[in-house]
Coordinates of C-alpha atoms in Angstrom, one line a residue:
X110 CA 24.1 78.7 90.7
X111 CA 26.5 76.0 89.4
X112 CA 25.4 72.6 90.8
X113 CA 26.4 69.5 90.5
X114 CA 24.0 66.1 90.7
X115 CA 26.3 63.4 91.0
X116 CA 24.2 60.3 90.1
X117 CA 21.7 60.2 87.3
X118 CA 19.4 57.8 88.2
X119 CA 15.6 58.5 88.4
X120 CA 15.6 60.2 91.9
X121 CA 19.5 62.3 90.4
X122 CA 17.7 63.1 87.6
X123 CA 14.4 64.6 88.8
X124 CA 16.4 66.6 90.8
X125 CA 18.4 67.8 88.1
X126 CA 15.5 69.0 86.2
X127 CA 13.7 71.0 88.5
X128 CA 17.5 72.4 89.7
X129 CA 17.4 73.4 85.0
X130 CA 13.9 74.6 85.4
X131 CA 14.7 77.1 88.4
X132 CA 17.2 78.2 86.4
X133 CA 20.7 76.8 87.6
X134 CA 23.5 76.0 85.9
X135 CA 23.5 72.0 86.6
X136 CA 25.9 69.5 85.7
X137 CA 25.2 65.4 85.9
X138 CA 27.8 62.9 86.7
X139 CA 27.1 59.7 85.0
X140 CA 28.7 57.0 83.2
X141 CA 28.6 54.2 80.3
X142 CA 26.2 54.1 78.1
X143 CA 23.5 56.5 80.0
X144 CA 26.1 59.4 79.7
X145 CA 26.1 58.6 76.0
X146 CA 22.5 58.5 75.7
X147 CA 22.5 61.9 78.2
X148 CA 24.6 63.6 76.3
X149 CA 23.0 62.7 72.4
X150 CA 19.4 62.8 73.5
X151 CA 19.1 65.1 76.7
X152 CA 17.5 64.4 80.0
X153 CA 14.3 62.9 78.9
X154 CA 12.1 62.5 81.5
X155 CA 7.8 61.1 81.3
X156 CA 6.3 62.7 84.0
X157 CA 4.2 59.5 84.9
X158 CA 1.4 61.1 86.9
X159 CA 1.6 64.9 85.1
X160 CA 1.2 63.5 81.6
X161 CA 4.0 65.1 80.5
X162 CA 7.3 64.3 79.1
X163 CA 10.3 67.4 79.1
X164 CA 13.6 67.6 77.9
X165 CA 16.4 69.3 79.1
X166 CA 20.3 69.8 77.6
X167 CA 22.6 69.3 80.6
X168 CA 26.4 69.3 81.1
X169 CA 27.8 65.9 81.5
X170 CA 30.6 64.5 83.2
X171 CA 31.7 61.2 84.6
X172 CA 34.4 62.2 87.2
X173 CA 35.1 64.8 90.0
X174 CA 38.4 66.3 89.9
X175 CA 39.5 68.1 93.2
X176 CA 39.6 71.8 91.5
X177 CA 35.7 71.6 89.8
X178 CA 33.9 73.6 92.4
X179 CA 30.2 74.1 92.7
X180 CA 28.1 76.0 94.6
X181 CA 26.0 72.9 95.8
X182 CA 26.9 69.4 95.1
X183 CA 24.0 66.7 95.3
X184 CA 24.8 63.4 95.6
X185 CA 22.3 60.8 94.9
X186 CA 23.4 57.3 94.6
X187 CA 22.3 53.9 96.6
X188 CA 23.3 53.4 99.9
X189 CA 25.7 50.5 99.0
X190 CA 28.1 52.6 96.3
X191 CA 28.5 55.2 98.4
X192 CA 32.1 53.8 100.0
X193 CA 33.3 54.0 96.5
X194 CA 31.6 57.4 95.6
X195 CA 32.1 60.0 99.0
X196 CA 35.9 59.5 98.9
X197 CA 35.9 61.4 95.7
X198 CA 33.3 64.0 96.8
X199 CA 35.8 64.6 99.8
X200 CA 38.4 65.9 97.6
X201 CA 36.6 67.8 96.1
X202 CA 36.8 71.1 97.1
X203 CA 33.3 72.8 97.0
X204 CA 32.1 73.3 100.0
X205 CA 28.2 72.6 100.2
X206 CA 26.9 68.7 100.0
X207 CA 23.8 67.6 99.9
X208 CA 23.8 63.5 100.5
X209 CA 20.3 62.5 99.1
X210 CA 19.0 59.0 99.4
X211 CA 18.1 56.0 102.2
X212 CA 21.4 55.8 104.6
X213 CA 20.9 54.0 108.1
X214 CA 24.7 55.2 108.7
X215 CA 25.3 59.1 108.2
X216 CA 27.5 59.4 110.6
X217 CA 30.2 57.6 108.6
X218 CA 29.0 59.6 105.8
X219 CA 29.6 62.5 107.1
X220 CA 33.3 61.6 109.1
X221 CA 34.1 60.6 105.0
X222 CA 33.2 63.8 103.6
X223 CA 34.8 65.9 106.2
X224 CA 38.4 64.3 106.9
X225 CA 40.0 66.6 104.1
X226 CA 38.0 70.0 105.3
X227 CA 36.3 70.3 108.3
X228 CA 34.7 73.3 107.9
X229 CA 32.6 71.4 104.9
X230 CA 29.0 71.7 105.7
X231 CA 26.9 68.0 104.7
X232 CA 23.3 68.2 104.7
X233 CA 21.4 64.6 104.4
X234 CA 18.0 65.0 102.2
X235 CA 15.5 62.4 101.3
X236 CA 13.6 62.7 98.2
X237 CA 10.1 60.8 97.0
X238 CA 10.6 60.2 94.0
X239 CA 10.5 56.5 92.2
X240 CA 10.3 55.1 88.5
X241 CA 12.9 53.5 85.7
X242 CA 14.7 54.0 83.2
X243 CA 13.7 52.6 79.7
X244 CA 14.7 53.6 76.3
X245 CA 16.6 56.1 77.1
X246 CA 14.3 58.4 78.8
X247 CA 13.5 58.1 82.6
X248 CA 9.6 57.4 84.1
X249 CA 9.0 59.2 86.7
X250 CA 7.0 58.8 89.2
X251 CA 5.7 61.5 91.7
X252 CA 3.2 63.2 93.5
X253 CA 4.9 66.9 93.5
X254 CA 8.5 66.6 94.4
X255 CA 10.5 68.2 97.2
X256 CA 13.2 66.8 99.5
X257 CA 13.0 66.6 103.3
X258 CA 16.3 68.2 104.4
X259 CA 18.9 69.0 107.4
X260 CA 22.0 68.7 109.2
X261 CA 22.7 65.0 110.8
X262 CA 22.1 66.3 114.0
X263 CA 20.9 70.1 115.0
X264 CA 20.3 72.4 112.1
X265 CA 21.8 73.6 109.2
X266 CA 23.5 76.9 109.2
X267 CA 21.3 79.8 107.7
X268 CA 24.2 80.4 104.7
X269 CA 23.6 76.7 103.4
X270 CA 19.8 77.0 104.1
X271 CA 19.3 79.6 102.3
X272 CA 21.4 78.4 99.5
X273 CA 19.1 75.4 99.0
X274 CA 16.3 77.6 98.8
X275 CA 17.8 80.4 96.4
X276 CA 18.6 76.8 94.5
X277 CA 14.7 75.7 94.0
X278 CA 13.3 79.5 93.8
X279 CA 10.4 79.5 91.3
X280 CA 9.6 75.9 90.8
X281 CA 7.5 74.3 92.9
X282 CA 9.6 72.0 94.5
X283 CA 9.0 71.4 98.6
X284 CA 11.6 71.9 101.0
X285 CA 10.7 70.4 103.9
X286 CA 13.3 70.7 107.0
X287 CA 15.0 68.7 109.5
X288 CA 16.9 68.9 112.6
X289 CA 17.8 65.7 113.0
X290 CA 18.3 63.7 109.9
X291 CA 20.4 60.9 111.0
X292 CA 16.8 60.0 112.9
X293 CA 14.3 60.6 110.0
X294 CA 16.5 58.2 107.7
X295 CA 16.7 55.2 110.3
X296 CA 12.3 55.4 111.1
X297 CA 12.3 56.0 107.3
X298 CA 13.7 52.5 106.8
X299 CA 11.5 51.1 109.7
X300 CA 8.5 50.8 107.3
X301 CA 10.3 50.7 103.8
X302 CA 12.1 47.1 104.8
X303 CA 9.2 45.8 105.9
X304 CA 7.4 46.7 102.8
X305 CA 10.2 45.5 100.6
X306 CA 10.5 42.0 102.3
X307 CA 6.5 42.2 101.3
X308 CA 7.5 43.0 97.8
X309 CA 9.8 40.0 97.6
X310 CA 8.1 37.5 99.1
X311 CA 5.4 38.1 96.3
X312 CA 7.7 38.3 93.1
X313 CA 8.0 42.0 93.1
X314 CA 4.2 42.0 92.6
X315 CA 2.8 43.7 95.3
X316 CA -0.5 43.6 94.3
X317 CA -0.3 39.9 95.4
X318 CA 0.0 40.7 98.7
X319 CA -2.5 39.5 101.6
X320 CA -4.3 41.8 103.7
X321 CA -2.1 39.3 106.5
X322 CA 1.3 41.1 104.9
X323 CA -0.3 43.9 104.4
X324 CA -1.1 44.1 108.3
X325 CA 2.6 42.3 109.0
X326 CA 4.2 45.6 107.1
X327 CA 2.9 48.0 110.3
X328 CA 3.6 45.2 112.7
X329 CA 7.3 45.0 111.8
X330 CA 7.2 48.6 111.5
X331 CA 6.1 49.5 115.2
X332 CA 8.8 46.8 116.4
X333 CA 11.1 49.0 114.2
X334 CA 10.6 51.9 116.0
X335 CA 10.5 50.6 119.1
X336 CA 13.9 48.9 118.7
X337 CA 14.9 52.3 117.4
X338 CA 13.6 54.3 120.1
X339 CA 15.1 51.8 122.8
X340 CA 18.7 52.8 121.1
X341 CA 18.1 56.7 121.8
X342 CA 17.1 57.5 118.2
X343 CA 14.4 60.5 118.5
X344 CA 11.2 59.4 117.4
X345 CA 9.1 62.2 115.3
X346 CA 5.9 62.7 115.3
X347 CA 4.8 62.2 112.0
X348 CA 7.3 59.0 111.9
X349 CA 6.0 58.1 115.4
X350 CA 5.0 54.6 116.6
X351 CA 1.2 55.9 116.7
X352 CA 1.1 55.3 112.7
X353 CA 1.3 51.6 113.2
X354 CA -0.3 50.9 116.8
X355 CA -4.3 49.9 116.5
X356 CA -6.2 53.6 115.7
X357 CA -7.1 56.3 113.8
X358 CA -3.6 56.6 112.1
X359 CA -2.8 53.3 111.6
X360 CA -6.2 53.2 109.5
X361 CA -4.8 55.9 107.6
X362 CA -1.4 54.3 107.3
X363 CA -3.3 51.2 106.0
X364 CA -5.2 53.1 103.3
X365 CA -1.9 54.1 101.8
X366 CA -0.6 50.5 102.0
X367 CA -3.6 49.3 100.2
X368 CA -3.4 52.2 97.4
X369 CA 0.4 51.5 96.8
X370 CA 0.1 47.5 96.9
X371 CA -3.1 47.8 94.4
X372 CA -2.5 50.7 91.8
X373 CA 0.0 51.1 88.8
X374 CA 1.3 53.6 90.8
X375 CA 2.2 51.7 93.5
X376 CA 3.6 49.6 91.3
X377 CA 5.7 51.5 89.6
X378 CA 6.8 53.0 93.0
X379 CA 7.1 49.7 95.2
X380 CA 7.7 46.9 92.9
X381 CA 9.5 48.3 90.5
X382 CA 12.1 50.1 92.5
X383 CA 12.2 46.5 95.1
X384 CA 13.0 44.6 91.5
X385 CA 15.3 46.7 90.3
X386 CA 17.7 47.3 93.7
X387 CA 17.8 44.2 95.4
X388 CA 21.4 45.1 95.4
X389 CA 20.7 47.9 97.7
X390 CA 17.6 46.7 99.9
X391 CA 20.3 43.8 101.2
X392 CA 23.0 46.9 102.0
X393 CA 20.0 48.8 103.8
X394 CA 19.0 45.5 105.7
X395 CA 22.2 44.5 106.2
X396 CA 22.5 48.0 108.1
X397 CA 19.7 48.2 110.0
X398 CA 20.2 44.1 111.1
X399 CA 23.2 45.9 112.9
X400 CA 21.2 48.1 114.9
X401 CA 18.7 45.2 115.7
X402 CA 21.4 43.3 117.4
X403 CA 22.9 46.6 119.3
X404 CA 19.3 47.0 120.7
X405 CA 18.7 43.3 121.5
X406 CA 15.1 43.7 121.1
X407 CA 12.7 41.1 120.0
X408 CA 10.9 41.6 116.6
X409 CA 9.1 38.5 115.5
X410 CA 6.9 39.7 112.9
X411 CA 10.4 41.6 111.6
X412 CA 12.1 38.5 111.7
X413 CA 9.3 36.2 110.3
X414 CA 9.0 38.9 107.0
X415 CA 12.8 38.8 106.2
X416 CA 13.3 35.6 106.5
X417 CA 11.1 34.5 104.0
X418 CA 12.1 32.7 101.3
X419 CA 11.4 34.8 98.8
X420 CA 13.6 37.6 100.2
X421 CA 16.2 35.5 101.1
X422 CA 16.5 34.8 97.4
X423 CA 16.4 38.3 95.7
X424 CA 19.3 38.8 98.6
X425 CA 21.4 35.8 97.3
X426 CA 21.1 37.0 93.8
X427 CA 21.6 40.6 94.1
X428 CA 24.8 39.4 95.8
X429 CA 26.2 36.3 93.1
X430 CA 25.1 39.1 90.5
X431 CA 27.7 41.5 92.3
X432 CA 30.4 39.0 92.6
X433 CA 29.5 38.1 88.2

């Protein structure tokens, strides 16, 4: 299949290597100096937790014009560039999107990529992947990849599902789907701020944190999904408030917490990525803060972590480093 990943960042380029390994013709869309480096040295990727480092010779471009078509295009950039990326993707005239990444606001998402073609099908996917880029190769970090994937609301038609999956056959990469995306990415973000304005408020050093943060993090994130739930938004299961109320799961939930605030992995997972996209935290907050005042729902412990001054500060500079 000819695929595009537009975005070669650690998540964009994971992607793009199991989409070479399973035997796709794939294409990267990146820019500056990285496409230089892509296009000299390959897509050099160290598999962090596999020991392993591959390389793989990819196409590179760093525009869309309207008449490249694909069979599947991925998109995988940070929340906050995506007003100036999807109005390129709309012209664009393949037909099958994939939006991957954290996005509290789909909807808009989607109403961008279909006002030129409404008969373009958008699937929202979120996939666990974390690590940097040094050097010119990427590090990164993952416990067996695979996306969790599906339409924003309802599901996907079987022509684009089976697409995806014709896209990953033979590797092992996870496909795990959805019905209602627009609803997994807005819990997903109920326990990642809360963990990020954590990860601030200690440096980016997570490892610092107190077993008082540590408990704040699944405080804030049951008033999260509260607040969500009181606005209507589905709440899953797995994603469901009982991860974070006093219990069985919420002992589980704080196991994981523990391992990702007090390992190298969780530190190149957590801190890293919180150092490295403040830019991005402050869009996501700044999106979810709207959905706190729509709801009009106390959340003290939410309020108390992001107001800290530590996350206040990352904020600020994220945003004078914009305006630089």
């Amino acid at each position: 299949m000819r695929i595009l990943v537009y975005g070669a960042g650690v998540i964009g380029c994971e992607l793009a290597h199991m989409l070479v390994k399973a035997g796709n013709d794939v294409t990267l869309l990146a820019r500056g100096a990285w496409k230089n480096t892509l296009e000299q040295n390959g897509l050099v990727i160290r598999h962090y937790a596999q020991l392993c480092t591959t390389t793989d010779r990819v196409r590179v471009i760093d525009a869309l014009p309207p008449h490249y078509l694909y069979d599947l295009i991925f998109i995988v950039m940070q929340y906050g560039q995506l007003p100036d990326v999807l109005p390129a993707v709309a012209q664009n005239r393949s037909r099958y999107v994939v939006l991957v990444g954290n996005n509290p606001d789909a909807e808009t998402a989607l109403e961008v990529l279909t006002v030129h073609d409404s008969g373009r099908e958008v699937a929202f996917g979120f996939q666990g992947t974390a690590g940097r880029r040094e050097n010119g190769k990427v590090i990164s970090i993952h416990a067996g990849v695979g996306m969790t994937v599906g339409a924003f609301q309802g599901r996907l038609s079987s022509a684009f599902q089976e697409r995806l999956e014709r896209a990953f056959d033979g590797v092992k990469y996870r496909l795990s789907w959805e019905e209602n995306m627009d609803a997994w990415l807005k819990c997903h973000l109920a326990l990642i701020l809360p963990v990020s304005y954590v990860c601030y408020a200690v440096d980016c050093r997570l490892s610092k944190a107190s077993r008082a943060q540590r408990k704040a993090i699944l405080d804030a994130a049951l008033e999260g999904c509260v607040m969500l739930r009181g606005l209507g938004v589905p709440i899953r299961t797995q994603d469901s408030e009982d991860y974070f109320r006093p219990g069985k799961k919420r002992r589980k939930m704080a196991a994981v917490l523990y391992i990702m605030a007090k390992t190298p992995l969780g530190r190149l997972a957590a801190s890293d990525h919180c150092r490295h996209a403040a830019l991005e935290m402050r869009a996501l907050d700044a999106a979810f803060e709207k959905l706190r005042q729509k709801a009009g729902v106390p959340m003290p412990v939410w309020e108390q972590l992001r107001t800290q001054p530590g996350v206040i500060g990352a904020f600020t500079s994220a945003a004078e480093g914009r305006k630089s």
